[in-house]
Amino acid sequence: MTLAILLPLIGIFSQYNISASFEFSNYTSSIIFFTVYQSLLSALLSIVVGSLLAFLLNTYNNFYFVKIIAQTQSILFVLPTIITIFGILSFYGNYFEIYGLTGILIGHVILNTPLVSRIIYQSLNDISPNEKMLSRQMGLKKMSSFIASEWPIIKKNIPSLFVLITFICFVSFTPVLILGGGPKYSTLEVSIYYSVVFSNNFNTALNLLFFQLIICFSIYFIFFKNFRSQNFLIDDKRHIKTYFNLTLLNLFGLLILLLITLVIFSPILFIIVKGINKELLYILTSTYLWAAIYNTLIICFFSGIASIFIVYNLLVLTHKKTKISESLIYSLIIFSPAVMAVGYYILLFKLNLMYLPNIIIVIILNSFFVLPFTYNYLAPSFFRVIKENDDIANSLNLYGLSRFLTIDLPRLKKSLITAFCVSSILSASDLVVISFFGTNNLSTLTQTIYRLMGSYRMNEAYSVSLILLIFCFIYFFLAHKILEKNKWNIH
Amino acid sequence: MKTKILSIIFILITISSISAKEVLVVGTYDSFSAEWGPGPVIETEFEKICNCDVQYVSTSQAGTLANEIFLKDKDVILGVEMHEFDYKSENWNIYDYGYFSFIYNEETLKDIPNSFEELINHKNLKIVVQDPRTSPVGLGLLRWMKLTHPDNFSSILKKFNNNVLTYTPGWSEAYGIFLEGKADLVLSYSTSPFYHQEYEDEYKYKAIEFTDGHLVTKEIVYVRPDSEKQNLGKEFIEFMMRDNIQKIIAQMNIMYPARENDNNIPDRMRELKKPKEIKYDNFLEAEPLIKIWLEVASS
C-alpha cells in the first residue's frame, strides 16, 4: 500500500533537481486559496444533499422505484466527466450564470452527491436483523427517531466522506476548467499537470504537489481532530423502521427525493436523449466497440477484485489504527493522478518493466487509484460488523480466513458486492491510466468516447456513452445476481 | 496461478520476439491511430511494401508527444506540432497543415466579425476556446493574436477574454460545447467545416476569415535520432508523402495535405476558402505568452 504511493514518487524524484529555485507567484497563491475554498464548499454541499437523499431513500425504501434509485445511483460515477458536464451545461446552462463558482459547485454536487448518498444509504441499511426486530417494538416520534437512529449513522460517515469529497474536488480538473470559465477559477492540479506534461518541469510539479499535500493533510487533521473526538454511540442505538402513511410530511419527503434524484440523474437523461441517434446502429456493428467492451470488462473485473482484496486486507491489518491506513488511502487522491501516472511511467521504464502486457499494468494501477473509494464503501460496514462479531469470534475461537468465511462474510456480503461493483465501475471510468498505458489494441469504452470526440464524432461519442451506461447496468445487475445467489445461513 | 501468469507473459514475449519482421513503433496521438483515423489504412498499405510490422502507440494526452519521457522506445513520432518540434532529427517532414480559425453556425450567427477587433467589439458573442496550458490549439490562439497584434497584444487579449465563455482542457471539449449550441464561436481549424460536409452532409458550419491573416499550424513526423531503424523510419516518412497517402490523411485527419496538389486534395476541401497566412520569422515562445494570458484572464 505504502509502496503504491511511494514507487511513482521515486520515479518522479529521479527527475528532480534539488538546486532549482521555485517561484511562488501571485497567481499560484490565489489558486491555492480558491482551491481550498471551492473544495470545502463543494464537499459541504455534496454532503448535505447526499445525506438528505440517503435518508429519504432509506425512509421510503418500501417503494420499489426508490429501491431502484438507491441501487442505480452508483452508475452515475461511470459517465465520463465531460459527458456529465455537457449534461449540466444543457440542463442548467440556460437558467444559471453557469460559468464561475456557481458552475463548479453545481458540477461538484452533481458529481459527488451519488457517492455520498450511496455510502450513507448503505450504512443506514447495514443494521443487523436482530436490531430491526427489536426496534419495531419501540414507538418514537419522527424527529426523535431520526436523532436516535439515522443521525448517528450519518454523522459517523461524515468525517471520512468530507475528507474524500474535499480531496476529489481539490484535484478536480475538467469540471473546474470548463465550469470555472477561466484561469481565475482553477486548481493546483491544472498547474501540476501543465508542469509535468507540457513544460516537462518536474521541479515545479513537485513543489506544487508538496503544497497540495501540506494543505490536504492539514484539512485531514483539522477535520478529523474535531470530529473524531466525539463519541459515537452508534452501536447502542436501535433502528426504527416506520411504515409509510400518506401524510403531508411524507409527501413532501417524496417530493424532495424526486427532485434531488432528477437533478443528479440529469446527466443520464441527457445521455439517453443524445445517445439514441442514427449512429447507434452503425456503432453496434463496429469492431472497435466490441473490443472496447471486452477490454473494459476485463479491466473492471480484475481491478475490482484486486482493490477489494487490498482494502479488505488493509482493514484487517489496521482496523485498530485507522488513522494510518486512512491517511495512506486518502493520500492516493491528493497525489495528483497525472503525477502518479507519470511517476509510474518513469519507474516502469527505469525498471525495464514496460514489456509487461499493458493490460496488467492498467489493471494494477486502476486498482490502486480506486482504493479510496473501495475503502469508503467497505470500511463503515467492516468496522461495525467486526466490532459486533468480535465476541462471537472469540468465543468460537475463530480466526483469520475461517472467521471471515463463517461469521463476517455473511454480514459483509452486501457491502463487499457493492464495493466491488463500484470499484469496477470506477476503473471503467478511468481516463488517466488508460491514456498513459493503453495502446491501440487496448482501448476502453471511456477512452473510446474521448477518442471519438477528438475526431469530430460527437454523436458517436454520445452513443458509446449510452452503451457504457447500459454496460454498467448489466454489470451491476449480473454481479448482484451471481454473487448474491449463494445464500449463507448462519444466523 | 502465479506460474500460469508467468508462463503467459513468457509466451507473449517469445511470440513477439520470434516474429522475424522488423517492428516500427510509431508514437502518435489517438485520433490519428483510431479505427476511423488515417493510421490503420497507412499501416496496412505500408506493411504491403516494407516487410515490417507497424505498431502505433498512441496517447490521448495532448502535449505528451513533445515530452521526452513518453518518447522513449519509439522509432517514429507522428503528429508533433511545428512549434513544439526541436528539429534535431535528420529525418523529418511535414505531413499536413491547417489554419487556426473560429468556426460558427451560419443559421444562428449572422453578424460575422472579420478581425480580432471586430470580434472583441461584438459584445454578445460567446466564444469557447482551449486552455493554452493544456491544449496546443489554445496556445496557437495566443501566438496568432500576438502576431497580428504585436504591440497591443495584452489589451486585445483582455477584451477578447470578456467574450470567452470558458477555456476547456482540450479541443474536444470546446468543439463539443460549440456543437451543443452553447457557444457562438469555437477555436478550431479552417478545415473543420470539411468534416461536417464530407461525413454529415451538413453545410451550416463555416470558418471565419480574418482580414489580417491566420496562423498556420503544421504537423510533423520524424525518426527519433536514437532509433536503430533510421532507414525504415525514413521509408515510412517518404511513404506518407505519396499522393494516395496524402489524400487519405487529408480525408481522415481533416487537414490540408502537406504536398498539396490536384490529385491528393479531397474535392470538398478544395472548395473551402483558404485564409490568408501570416508570414513571420521566428517562433514565439510559449511561456511568456501563457504568463500574460494568466495575468489578463485571471484578473
mmCIF file of C-alpha atoms in Angstrom, chain A residues 15 23 27 82 85-86 89-91 93-94 99 173-174 177-184 186-187 190-191 193-200 202 270 274 278-279 286-289 342 345-346 349-350 354-357 360 431-432 434-436 438-440 447-448 450-460 462, chain B residues 5 9 12-13 30-31 33-37 40 43 56-64 66-74 84 131-136 161 164-169 171-177 179-180 182 188-189 191-193 195-196 199-200 253-254 286-287 290-291 293-294 297-299:
data_model
loop_
_atom_site.group_PDB
_atom_site.id
_atom_site.type_symbol
_atom_site.label_atom_id
_atom_site.label_comp_id
_atom_site.label_asym_id
_atom_site.label_seq_id
_atom_site.Cartn_x
_atom_site.Cartn_y
_atom_site.Cartn_z
ATOM 1 C CA GLN A 15 13.945 13.632 -12.411
ATOM 2 C CA GLU A 23 8.963 30.954 -7.931
ATOM 3 C CA TYR A 27 -1.373 33.505 -9.329
ATOM 4 C CA ILE A 82 -17.054 15.532 -19.807
ATOM 5 C CA ILE A 85 -20.568 18.383 -17.790
ATOM 6 C CA PHE A 86 -22.270 18.566 -21.180
ATOM 7 C CA LEU A 89 -24.495 22.749 -19.399
ATOM 8 C CA SER A 90 -27.558 21.600 -21.312
ATOM 9 C CA PHE A 91 -29.849 21.353 -18.306
ATOM 10 C CA GLY A 93 -26.787 26.439 -18.614
ATOM 11 C CA ASN A 94 -29.912 28.308 -19.635
ATOM 12 C CA TYR A 99 -19.546 29.624 -15.620
ATOM 13 C CA PHE A 173 -9.551 19.033 -13.321
ATOM 14 C CA THR A 174 -12.057 19.024 -16.158
ATOM 15 C CA LEU A 177 -11.551 24.149 -16.010
ATOM 16 C CA ILE A 178 -14.761 24.055 -18.013
ATOM 17 C CA LEU A 179 -17.302 25.218 -15.457
ATOM 18 C CA GLY A 180 -14.904 27.730 -13.912
ATOM 19 C CA GLY A 181 -14.881 29.660 -17.148
ATOM 20 C CA GLY A 182 -11.294 30.874 -16.938
ATOM 21 C CA PRO A 183 -7.953 30.544 -15.201
ATOM 22 C CA LYS A 184 -9.240 32.687 -12.338
ATOM 23 C CA SER A 186 -8.547 26.846 -11.379
ATOM 24 C CA THR A 187 -6.950 24.210 -9.215
ATOM 25 C CA VAL A 190 -4.107 22.077 -13.519
ATOM 26 C CA SER A 191 -0.771 23.765 -12.828
ATOM 27 C CA TYR A 193 -0.496 18.808 -14.985
ATOM 28 C CA TYR A 194 0.858 21.637 -17.071
ATOM 29 C CA SER A 195 4.281 21.363 -15.412
ATOM 30 C CA VAL A 196 4.515 17.603 -15.783
ATOM 31 C CA VAL A 197 3.077 17.046 -19.216
ATOM 32 C CA PHE A 198 3.696 20.264 -21.115
ATOM 33 C CA SER A 199 6.652 22.162 -19.831
ATOM 34 C CA ASN A 200 8.334 18.965 -18.631
ATOM 35 C CA PHE A 202 9.283 18.258 -12.637
ATOM 36 C CA PHE A 270 -29.063 13.830 -21.223
ATOM 37 C CA LYS A 274 -28.453 12.203 -27.030
ATOM 38 C CA LYS A 278 -28.700 7.360 -36.171
ATOM 39 C CA GLU A 279 -25.077 6.425 -35.429
ATOM 40 C CA SER A 286 -18.126 -1.748 -35.488
ATOM 41 C CA THR A 287 -15.241 -3.841 -34.237
ATOM 42 C CA TYR A 288 -13.796 -1.099 -32.052
ATOM 43 C CA LEU A 289 -16.878 -1.064 -29.869
ATOM 44 C CA VAL A 342 3.904 9.877 -14.987
ATOM 45 C CA TYR A 345 5.634 5.556 -16.325
ATOM 46 C CA ILE A 346 9.159 6.662 -15.493
ATOM 47 C CA PHE A 349 10.985 2.400 -17.762
ATOM 48 C CA LYS A 350 13.761 2.516 -15.196
ATOM 49 C CA MET A 354 7.497 -1.805 -19.962
ATOM 50 C CA TYR A 355 7.417 -5.192 -21.676
ATOM 51 C CA LEU A 356 4.721 -6.284 -19.205
ATOM 52 C CA PRO A 357 1.426 -6.629 -21.021
ATOM 53 C CA ILE A 360 -1.789 -5.909 -16.428
ATOM 54 C CA LEU A 431 -9.054 8.030 -18.292
ATOM 55 C CA VAL A 432 -5.679 8.870 -16.819
ATOM 56 C CA ILE A 434 -5.527 4.220 -19.825
ATOM 57 C CA SER A 435 -4.292 7.257 -21.682
ATOM 58 C CA PHE A 436 -0.777 6.732 -20.386
ATOM 59 C CA GLY A 438 -3.302 1.999 -23.130
ATOM 60 C CA THR A 439 -2.338 1.048 -26.647
ATOM 61 C CA ASN A 440 -4.256 0.912 -29.862
ATOM 62 C CA GLN A 447 -11.287 6.205 -23.828
ATOM 63 C CA THR A 448 -13.219 5.453 -26.998
ATOM 64 C CA TYR A 450 -12.867 10.716 -25.817
ATOM 65 C CA ARG A 451 -11.249 9.470 -28.997
ATOM 66 C CA LEU A 452 -14.499 9.883 -30.883
ATOM 67 C CA MET A 453 -14.943 13.369 -29.508
ATOM 68 C CA GLY A 454 -11.403 14.169 -30.585
ATOM 69 C CA SER A 455 -12.322 13.343 -34.173
ATOM 70 C CA TYR A 456 -15.483 15.439 -34.536
ATOM 71 C CA ARG A 457 -17.632 12.356 -33.875
ATOM 72 C CA MET A 458 -19.820 13.802 -31.181
ATOM 73 C CA ASN A 459 -22.903 11.711 -31.962
ATOM 74 C CA GLU A 460 -20.907 8.505 -31.873
ATOM 75 C CA TYR A 462 -22.894 10.082 -27.128
ATOM 76 C CA ILE B 5 0.585 -15.770 -15.323
ATOM 77 C CA ILE B 9 3.906 -13.498 -20.020
ATOM 78 C CA LEU B 12 3.787 -13.433 -25.103
ATOM 79 C CA ILE B 13 7.384 -12.300 -25.030
ATOM 80 C CA ASP B 30 -5.306 8.990 -30.567
ATOM 81 C CA SER B 31 -7.365 10.412 -33.365
ATOM 82 C CA SER B 33 -4.358 5.879 -34.969
ATOM 83 C CA ALA B 34 -8.032 5.324 -34.136
ATOM 84 C CA GLU B 35 -10.029 2.976 -36.312
ATOM 85 C CA TRP B 36 -11.701 5.878 -38.059
ATOM 86 C CA GLY B 37 -8.443 7.852 -38.406
ATOM 87 C CA PRO B 40 -4.875 1.900 -39.811
ATOM 88 C CA GLU B 43 -0.343 0.825 -41.581
ATOM 89 C CA TYR B 56 1.092 2.501 -33.142
ATOM 90 C CA VAL B 57 1.432 3.549 -29.540
ATOM 91 C CA SER B 58 -0.938 6.401 -29.088
ATOM 92 C CA THR B 59 -1.519 8.965 -26.420
ATOM 93 C CA SER B 60 -4.653 10.899 -25.704
ATOM 94 C CA GLN B 61 -2.862 13.389 -23.500
ATOM 95 C CA ALA B 62 -2.229 16.395 -25.678
ATOM 96 C CA GLY B 63 1.296 17.655 -25.365
ATOM 97 C CA THR B 64 2.845 14.330 -24.467
ATOM 98 C CA ALA B 66 6.599 16.777 -27.181
ATOM 99 C CA ASN B 67 7.557 15.300 -23.823
ATOM 100 C CA GLU B 68 10.794 13.342 -23.827
ATOM 101 C CA ILE B 69 9.539 10.878 -21.203
ATOM 102 C CA PHE B 70 6.870 9.452 -23.443
ATOM 103 C CA LEU B 71 9.032 9.146 -26.488
ATOM 104 C CA LYS B 72 11.466 6.505 -25.306
ATOM 105 C CA ASP B 73 11.415 3.204 -27.163
ATOM 106 C CA LYS B 74 9.665 4.670 -30.166
ATOM 107 C CA GLU B 84 6.933 22.014 -30.295
ATOM 108 C CA ASP B 131 -6.742 26.492 -22.213
ATOM 109 C CA PRO B 132 -3.252 27.291 -23.555
ATOM 110 C CA ARG B 133 -1.728 25.411 -20.627
ATOM 111 C CA THR B 134 -3.310 22.137 -21.644
ATOM 112 C CA SER B 135 -4.028 22.462 -25.353
ATOM 113 C CA PRO B 136 -1.791 23.257 -28.326
ATOM 114 C CA ASN B 161 -11.290 37.375 -22.653
ATOM 115 C CA VAL B 164 -14.824 33.964 -23.683
ATOM 116 C CA LEU B 165 -17.414 31.679 -22.190
ATOM 117 C CA THR B 166 -14.835 29.208 -20.950
ATOM 118 C CA TYR B 167 -11.398 27.749 -21.577
ATOM 119 C CA THR B 168 -11.570 23.973 -21.953
ATOM 120 C CA PRO B 169 -8.782 21.438 -21.308
ATOM 121 C CA TRP B 171 -10.041 20.753 -28.401
ATOM 122 C CA SER B 172 -12.717 18.045 -27.980
ATOM 123 C CA GLU B 173 -14.455 19.688 -25.053
ATOM 124 C CA ALA B 174 -14.527 23.080 -26.745
ATOM 125 C CA TYR B 175 -15.850 21.702 -30.010
ATOM 126 C CA GLY B 176 -18.431 19.633 -28.132
ATOM 127 C CA ILE B 177 -19.744 22.676 -26.295
ATOM 128 C CA LEU B 179 -21.858 21.667 -31.308
ATOM 129 C CA GLU B 180 -24.238 21.579 -28.347
ATOM 130 C CA LYS B 182 -23.748 26.621 -26.102
ATOM 131 C CA SER B 188 -10.602 25.185 -34.308
ATOM 132 C CA TYR B 189 -9.171 24.848 -37.815
ATOM 133 C CA THR B 191 -10.805 22.872 -42.418
ATOM 134 C CA SER B 192 -13.290 21.863 -39.685
ATOM 135 C CA PRO B 193 -16.350 22.548 -41.891
ATOM 136 C CA TYR B 195 -15.761 17.170 -41.705
ATOM 137 C CA HIS B 196 -19.412 18.161 -41.427
ATOM 138 C CA TYR B 199 -19.303 12.975 -43.354
ATOM 139 C CA GLU B 200 -22.578 14.518 -42.251
ATOM 140 C CA ASN B 253 -7.356 13.902 -40.458
ATOM 141 C CA ILE B 254 -9.356 16.903 -41.733
ATOM 142 C CA ALA B 286 5.053 29.673 -25.227
ATOM 143 C CA GLU B 287 5.945 30.559 -21.625
ATOM 144 C CA ILE B 290 0.976 31.986 -21.183
ATOM 145 C CA LYS B 291 2.204 34.254 -18.423
ATOM 146 C CA TRP B 293 -2.632 35.236 -20.593
ATOM 147 C CA LEU B 294 -2.716 34.135 -16.957
ATOM 148 C CA ALA B 297 -7.566 36.191 -17.894
ATOM 149 C CA SER B 298 -7.386 35.658 -14.152
ATOM 150 C CA SER B 299 -7.770 39.271 -13.087
#
